[in-house]
Amino acid sequence: MQNPIPNGKKSDEFNLHAFLLIVKENNEQALALAQTIKIWLEEKNYTASIINAFTEEEKLLEYTKQHDIAVVLGGDGTILGISRRMYENPIPLIGINFGKVGFLADIPPEKWEECFCRLLDGQYQIQNVTPIHFDHSRNNAVIHSGIAMNDVVIARGAVAKSIFIKLCIDDIFLSNLHCDGLICSAPLGATAYAASAHGPLAFPALDAHILTPISPFAGSFPPLVMPKESTIQITCLEDRETFITVDGQDTYEVLEGDTVFVKSADHKISMFVSDPRWFWKRLGERGFIMPGPGKYCSEHKN
């Protein structure tokens, strides 16, 4: 396991020689740009490899061992999936936005060359984010476990019924909850599903994780922000159609008596950012925080 990279470390302090270009599945524009970037890098005596974002985890980890940086040409979902699958052998990553939201992808496709020059010139820096880890236990045996960059959601299935769960934190009983579900999110995922459920916004580099109930009965439970050392324990109390969903991508069925444990992961994922204040800018750009009543003048953006 690699040692943590310090927050704020400049991109020119790395030996960025081997670039791993990871391309969104079935996106011809992303693939064409990756091929252009590969030629551009090789002309400057760097090396580059192009792989598909759906490359199986074992092979992806072999690639990360041979490269210094992962450049993900895709949307936020592609970045989350790659980050999760390379967790056991992470390298710093940066995203070129080929998605709809572009909250995490730092580089617009039309400005890739300008941004790469700035990256190589040391104008980018590291910002670390802490994922969350989950264990799904049945009959005292772990049957599923893994990493989430955004969130682990325990929620009802297709039938519009609430779920009934027991919630403990650090072995302390808090509540038996009737709700549509619970969102356990990393700070990076605070602006995802948790924001829709009125959870708190949190700076992505915080060492913490967040618990947000989805429509608790009679509003009986507020969102909680917990230190990284705390463990959330969720036990399914009734036989209702209930599922775990990881980053909106992987799903597992939860049965009565099953318990899900969620905590901060052991180590971080490092991302290159052009501005350490990117999160505050994105909140306004994506409408998470509105400027308030009155005219939104250009000077308010500075």
Tab-separated table of C-alpha atoms in Angstrom:
chain	number	residue	atom	x	y	z
A	1	MET	CA	0.000	0.000	0.000
A	2	GLN	CA	1.370	3.389	-0.977
A	3	ASN	CA	2.146	6.083	1.568
A	4	PRO	CA	-0.249	9.057	1.515
A	5	ILE	CA	0.707	11.878	-0.846
A	6	PRO	CA	0.659	15.220	1.001
A	7	ASN	CA	-2.198	17.578	0.176
A	8	GLY	CA	-0.956	20.513	-1.881
A	9	LYS	CA	1.995	18.693	-3.452
A	10	LYS	CA	2.661	20.339	-6.822
A	11	SER	CA	2.445	18.363	-10.048
A	12	ASP	CA	6.049	19.200	-10.998
A	13	GLU	CA	7.229	17.496	-7.782
A	14	PHE	CA	6.155	14.163	-9.283
A	15	ASN	CA	8.071	12.157	-11.818
A	16	LEU	CA	5.182	12.229	-14.280
A	17	HIS	CA	6.579	10.211	-17.134
A	18	ALA	CA	4.117	7.369	-17.785
A	19	PHE	CA	0.500	8.397	-18.441
A	20	LEU	CA	-2.403	5.946	-18.270
A	21	LEU	CA	-5.255	7.212	-20.475
A	22	ILE	CA	-8.534	5.568	-19.428
A	23	VAL	CA	-11.349	6.025	-21.930
A	24	LYS	CA	-15.086	5.969	-21.301
A	25	GLU	CA	-16.768	2.918	-22.817
A	26	ASN	CA	-18.207	3.368	-26.328
A	27	ASN	CA	-17.238	7.040	-26.578
A	28	GLU	CA	-15.551	7.648	-29.918
A	29	GLN	CA	-14.762	11.295	-29.131
A	30	ALA	CA	-13.006	10.330	-25.895
A	31	LEU	CA	-11.028	7.617	-27.692
A	32	ALA	CA	-10.006	10.005	-30.482
A	33	LEU	CA	-8.810	12.572	-27.949
A	34	ALA	CA	-6.879	9.907	-26.022
A	35	GLN	CA	-5.069	8.944	-29.218
A	36	THR	CA	-4.243	12.621	-29.875
A	37	ILE	CA	-2.959	13.068	-26.316
A	38	LYS	CA	-0.843	9.899	-26.594
A	39	ILE	CA	0.881	11.227	-29.745
A	40	TRP	CA	1.389	14.646	-28.112
A	41	LEU	CA	2.955	13.096	-24.991
A	42	GLU	CA	5.218	10.757	-26.952
A	43	GLU	CA	6.481	13.672	-29.043
A	44	LYS	CA	7.582	15.222	-25.745
A	45	ASN	CA	9.347	11.989	-24.664
A	46	TYR	CA	6.660	10.826	-22.240
A	47	THR	CA	5.027	7.424	-22.486
A	48	ALA	CA	1.299	6.740	-22.620
A	49	SER	CA	-1.040	3.754	-22.668
A	50	ILE	CA	-4.731	3.746	-23.611
A	51	ILE	CA	-7.174	1.345	-21.947
A	52	ASN	CA	-10.930	0.992	-21.751
A	53	ALA	CA	-12.688	2.103	-18.552
A	54	PHE	CA	-14.275	-1.355	-18.302
A	55	THR	CA	-10.883	-3.063	-18.067
A	56	GLU	CA	-11.179	-5.702	-15.354
A	57	GLU	CA	-9.838	-4.763	-11.945
A	58	GLU	CA	-6.879	-7.139	-11.875
A	59	LYS	CA	-5.595	-5.844	-15.211
A	60	LEU	CA	-6.272	-2.225	-14.210
A	61	LEU	CA	-4.120	-2.683	-11.103
A	62	GLU	CA	-1.285	-4.027	-13.256
A	63	TYR	CA	-1.490	-0.863	-15.333
A	64	THR	CA	-1.475	1.422	-12.279
A	65	LYS	CA	1.743	-0.251	-11.101
A	66	GLN	CA	3.398	0.732	-14.387
A	67	HIS	CA	2.170	4.346	-14.649
A	68	ASP	CA	2.516	7.593	-12.716
A	69	ILE	CA	-0.857	9.235	-13.368
A	70	ALA	CA	-4.309	8.145	-14.543
A	71	VAL	CA	-6.091	10.474	-16.966
A	72	VAL	CA	-9.775	9.540	-17.092
A	73	LEU	CA	-11.592	10.629	-20.247
A	74	GLY	CA	-15.199	10.317	-19.139
A	75	GLY	CA	-17.808	11.642	-16.783
A	76	ASP	CA	-18.099	11.594	-13.010
A	77	GLY	CA	-19.418	8.012	-13.028
A	78	THR	CA	-16.347	6.810	-14.923
A	79	ILE	CA	-14.043	8.616	-12.487
A	80	LEU	CA	-15.851	7.082	-9.497
A	81	GLY	CA	-15.690	3.576	-10.965
A	82	ILE	CA	-11.985	3.828	-11.820
A	83	SER	CA	-11.143	5.301	-8.397
A	84	ARG	CA	-12.985	2.492	-6.654
A	85	ARG	CA	-11.377	-0.284	-8.702
A	86	MET	CA	-7.825	1.033	-8.417
A	87	TYR	CA	-8.111	1.511	-4.646
A	88	GLU	CA	-5.665	-1.318	-3.853
A	89	ASN	CA	-2.928	0.317	-5.933
A	90	PRO	CA	-3.924	3.945	-6.524
A	91	ILE	CA	-2.080	6.532	-8.574
A	92	PRO	CA	-3.018	10.222	-8.778
A	93	LEU	CA	-5.772	10.887	-11.263
A	94	ILE	CA	-7.238	13.734	-13.232
A	95	GLY	CA	-10.388	13.848	-15.344
A	96	ILE	CA	-11.225	15.172	-18.814
A	97	ASN	CA	-14.961	15.748	-18.869
A	98	PHE	CA	-16.960	13.645	-21.321
A	99	GLY	CA	-20.012	13.404	-19.055
A	100	LYS	CA	-23.116	15.477	-18.391
A	101	VAL	CA	-22.341	16.884	-14.929
A	102	GLY	CA	-18.587	17.354	-14.844
A	103	PHE	CA	-18.393	17.954	-11.110
A	104	LEU	CA	-15.182	15.951	-10.683
A	105	ALA	CA	-13.586	16.138	-14.124
A	106	ASP	CA	-11.268	19.134	-13.993
A	107	ILE	CA	-10.363	19.539	-17.682
A	108	PRO	CA	-12.709	20.571	-20.538
A	109	PRO	CA	-11.908	18.512	-23.674
A	110	GLU	CA	-11.346	21.636	-25.776
A	111	LYS	CA	-8.703	22.910	-23.320
A	112	TRP	CA	-6.784	19.691	-22.790
A	113	GLU	CA	-3.474	20.905	-24.272
A	114	GLU	CA	-3.440	24.104	-22.225
A	115	CYS	CA	-4.252	22.138	-19.067
A	116	PHE	CA	-1.620	19.466	-19.750
A	117	CYS	CA	1.015	22.161	-20.173
A	118	ARG	CA	-0.031	23.638	-16.822
A	119	LEU	CA	0.026	20.179	-15.236
A	120	LEU	CA	3.557	19.510	-16.458
A	121	ASP	CA	4.599	23.006	-15.410
A	122	GLY	CA	3.591	22.368	-11.782
A	123	GLN	CA	0.408	24.443	-11.725
A	124	TYR	CA	-1.759	21.550	-10.501
A	125	GLN	CA	-1.646	20.155	-6.991
A	126	ILE	CA	-2.797	17.119	-5.069
A	127	GLN	CA	-6.037	16.995	-3.126
A	128	ASN	CA	-6.744	13.753	-1.275
A	129	VAL	CA	-10.219	12.345	-0.717
A	130	THR	CA	-11.191	9.558	1.671
A	131	PRO	CA	-13.567	6.882	0.329
A	132	ILE	CA	-15.808	4.779	2.547
A	133	HIS	CA	-15.585	1.036	3.127
A	134	PHE	CA	-18.558	-1.286	3.644
A	135	ASP	CA	-19.019	-4.864	4.849
A	136	HIS	CA	-22.309	-6.679	4.264
A	137	SER	CA	-22.687	-9.427	6.851
A	138	ARG	CA	-25.160	-12.347	6.936
A	139	ASN	CA	-25.163	-15.003	9.661
A	140	ASN	CA	-21.936	-13.529	11.072
A	141	ALA	CA	-20.084	-13.885	7.758
A	142	VAL	CA	-19.133	-11.078	5.388
A	143	ILE	CA	-20.711	-11.808	1.995
A	144	HIS	CA	-19.916	-8.520	0.244
A	145	SER	CA	-17.420	-5.762	0.923
A	146	GLY	CA	-15.902	-2.926	-0.995
A	147	ILE	CA	-15.119	0.745	-1.464
A	148	ALA	CA	-17.396	3.641	-2.382
A	149	MET	CA	-16.155	7.029	-3.509
A	150	ASN	CA	-19.560	8.711	-3.240
A	151	ASP	CA	-21.958	6.661	-1.158
A	152	VAL	CA	-23.341	3.392	0.104
A	153	VAL	CA	-27.132	3.521	0.093
A	154	ILE	CA	-29.420	1.103	1.936
A	155	ALA	CA	-32.902	1.616	0.523
A	156	ARG	CA	-36.145	0.016	-0.550
A	157	GLY	CA	-36.658	-1.739	-3.865
A	158	ALA	CA	-39.258	-1.132	-6.564
A	159	VAL	CA	-42.239	-1.306	-4.187
A	160	ALA	CA	-43.023	2.041	-2.534
A	161	LYS	CA	-42.667	0.891	1.070
A	162	SER	CA	-40.389	2.106	3.827
A	163	ILE	CA	-37.683	-0.067	5.319
A	164	PHE	CA	-37.309	-0.824	9.034
A	165	ILE	CA	-33.749	-0.798	10.325
A	166	LYS	CA	-31.755	-0.665	13.535
A	167	LEU	CA	-29.042	1.983	13.600
A	168	CYS	CA	-25.985	1.946	15.841
A	169	ILE	CA	-22.820	4.030	15.739
A	170	ASP	CA	-19.687	2.721	17.464
A	171	ASP	CA	-21.836	0.011	19.111
A	172	ILE	CA	-24.131	2.649	20.613
A	173	PHE	CA	-27.806	2.140	19.762
A	174	LEU	CA	-29.346	5.280	18.273
A	175	SER	CA	-32.681	4.384	16.732
A	176	ASN	CA	-35.014	1.894	15.106
A	177	LEU	CA	-35.920	3.784	11.949
A	178	HIS	CA	-38.814	3.652	9.531
A	179	CYS	CA	-37.517	5.443	6.424
A	180	ASP	CA	-37.096	5.103	2.685
A	181	GLY	CA	-33.420	4.438	3.246
A	182	LEU	CA	-30.080	5.645	4.568
A	183	ILE	CA	-27.258	7.277	2.629
A	184	CYS	CA	-23.768	6.709	4.017
A	185	SER	CA	-21.549	9.070	2.065
A	186	ALA	CA	-17.938	10.107	1.829
A	187	PRO	CA	-17.397	13.886	1.821
A	188	LEU	CA	-16.836	13.640	-1.938
A	189	GLY	CA	-20.370	12.219	-2.229
A	190	ALA	CA	-22.069	14.920	-0.166
A	191	THR	CA	-23.161	16.679	-3.372
A	192	ALA	CA	-24.592	13.471	-4.868
A	193	TYR	CA	-27.658	11.584	-3.573
A	194	ALA	CA	-27.171	12.928	-0.042
A	195	ALA	CA	-27.692	16.514	-1.220
A	196	SER	CA	-31.053	15.516	-2.730
A	197	ALA	CA	-32.052	14.119	0.675
A	198	HIS	CA	-31.107	17.431	2.365
A	199	GLY	CA	-27.829	16.169	3.770
A	200	PRO	CA	-25.003	18.573	4.651
A	201	LEU	CA	-22.442	19.687	2.093
A	202	ALA	CA	-18.875	18.834	3.081
A	203	PHE	CA	-15.466	19.696	1.672
A	204	PRO	CA	-14.223	16.582	-0.187
A	205	ALA	CA	-10.827	16.459	1.581
A	206	LEU	CA	-12.353	16.144	5.073
A	207	ASP	CA	-11.562	13.043	7.122
A	208	ALA	CA	-15.183	12.223	7.899
A	209	HIS	CA	-18.257	10.412	6.652
A	210	ILE	CA	-21.900	11.393	6.599
A	211	LEU	CA	-25.171	9.648	7.411
A	212	THR	CA	-28.324	11.044	5.798
A	213	PRO	CA	-31.781	9.454	6.250
A	214	ILE	CA	-34.164	9.369	3.295
A	215	SER	CA	-37.636	10.510	4.380
A	216	PRO	CA	-37.512	9.293	8.010
A	217	PHE	CA	-40.944	8.794	9.560
A	218	ALA	CA	-42.156	12.079	11.097
A	219	GLY	CA	-38.729	13.631	10.421
A	220	SER	CA	-37.403	11.772	13.420
A	221	PHE	CA	-33.702	11.641	12.550
A	222	PRO	CA	-31.320	14.418	11.389
A	223	PRO	CA	-28.261	13.994	9.154
A	224	LEU	CA	-25.023	13.267	11.020
A	225	VAL	CA	-21.386	14.044	10.241
A	226	MET	CA	-18.995	11.616	11.934
A	227	PRO	CA	-15.232	11.398	12.378
A	228	LYS	CA	-13.385	8.880	10.260
A	229	GLU	CA	-12.881	6.585	13.268
A	230	SER	CA	-16.631	5.976	13.698
A	231	THR	CA	-18.426	2.917	12.322
A	232	ILE	CA	-22.058	2.919	11.210
A	233	GLN	CA	-23.948	-0.319	11.834
A	234	ILE	CA	-27.276	-0.865	10.038
A	235	THR	CA	-29.356	-4.001	10.666
A	236	CYS	CA	-32.384	-4.917	8.569
A	237	LEU	CA	-35.260	-5.688	10.989
A	238	GLU	CA	-37.985	-6.838	8.597
A	239	ASP	CA	-38.284	-8.889	5.442
A	240	ARG	CA	-38.841	-6.049	3.007
A	241	GLU	CA	-37.373	-5.528	-0.445
A	242	THR	CA	-34.101	-3.803	0.495
A	243	PHE	CA	-30.838	-3.257	-1.384
A	244	ILE	CA	-27.331	-1.860	-0.949
A	245	THR	CA	-26.247	0.366	-3.846
A	246	VAL	CA	-22.597	1.407	-4.149
A	247	ASP	CA	-21.892	4.671	-6.013
A	248	GLY	CA	-25.091	4.112	-7.975
A	249	GLN	CA	-23.345	1.291	-9.865
A	250	ASP	CA	-23.217	-1.986	-7.888
A	251	THR	CA	-26.237	-3.469	-6.079
A	252	TYR	CA	-26.690	-6.237	-3.467
A	253	GLU	CA	-29.880	-7.562	-1.859
A	254	VAL	CA	-30.257	-7.185	1.921
A	255	LEU	CA	-32.321	-9.730	3.871
A	256	GLU	CA	-33.894	-9.585	7.311
A	257	GLY	CA	-31.164	-9.912	9.930
A	258	ASP	CA	-28.374	-8.748	7.608
A	259	THR	CA	-26.056	-6.049	8.935
A	260	VAL	CA	-24.130	-3.457	6.948
A	261	PHE	CA	-21.046	-1.832	8.500
A	262	VAL	CA	-19.772	1.429	6.990
A	263	LYS	CA	-16.658	3.395	7.939
A	264	SER	CA	-14.010	5.594	6.342
A	265	ALA	CA	-11.593	3.648	4.173
A	266	ASP	CA	-8.015	3.036	5.318
A	267	HIS	CA	-6.316	5.202	2.733
A	268	LYS	CA	-7.052	7.998	0.303
A	269	ILE	CA	-7.386	8.597	-3.412
A	270	SER	CA	-5.254	11.462	-4.756
A	271	MET	CA	-6.623	13.830	-7.377
A	272	PHE	CA	-4.838	16.580	-9.287
A	273	VAL	CA	-6.750	19.875	-9.144
A	274	SER	CA	-5.983	23.165	-10.857
A	275	ASP	CA	-7.328	25.177	-7.920
A	276	PRO	CA	-7.691	23.890	-4.325
A	277	ARG	CA	-10.805	26.059	-4.099
A	278	TRP	CA	-12.505	24.127	-6.919
A	279	PHE	CA	-15.249	22.772	-4.637
A	280	TRP	CA	-16.506	26.200	-3.589
A	281	LYS	CA	-16.593	27.278	-7.221
A	282	ARG	CA	-18.507	24.156	-8.275
A	283	LEU	CA	-21.179	24.733	-5.611
A	284	GLY	CA	-22.135	27.982	-7.292
A	285	GLU	CA	-21.610	26.818	-10.873
A	286	ARG	CA	-23.821	23.747	-10.397
A	287	GLY	CA	-26.545	25.514	-8.392
A	288	PHE	CA	-25.971	23.828	-5.016
A	289	ILE	CA	-25.739	27.280	-3.425
A	290	MET	CA	-27.546	30.218	-4.987
A	291	PRO	CA	-26.213	33.782	-4.726
A	292	GLY	CA	-29.373	35.033	-3.011
A	293	PRO	CA	-31.909	37.697	-3.980
A	294	GLY	CA	-30.973	40.561	-6.252
A	295	LYS	CA	-28.856	40.823	-9.351
A	296	TYR	CA	-25.987	38.354	-9.699
A	297	CYS	CA	-23.282	40.739	-10.881
A	298	SER	CA	-19.998	39.551	-12.333
A	299	GLU	CA	-18.028	41.006	-9.408
A	300	HIS	CA	-19.822	38.600	-7.058
A	301	LYS	CA	-18.060	35.722	-8.781
A	302	ASN	CA	-14.587	36.908	-7.806
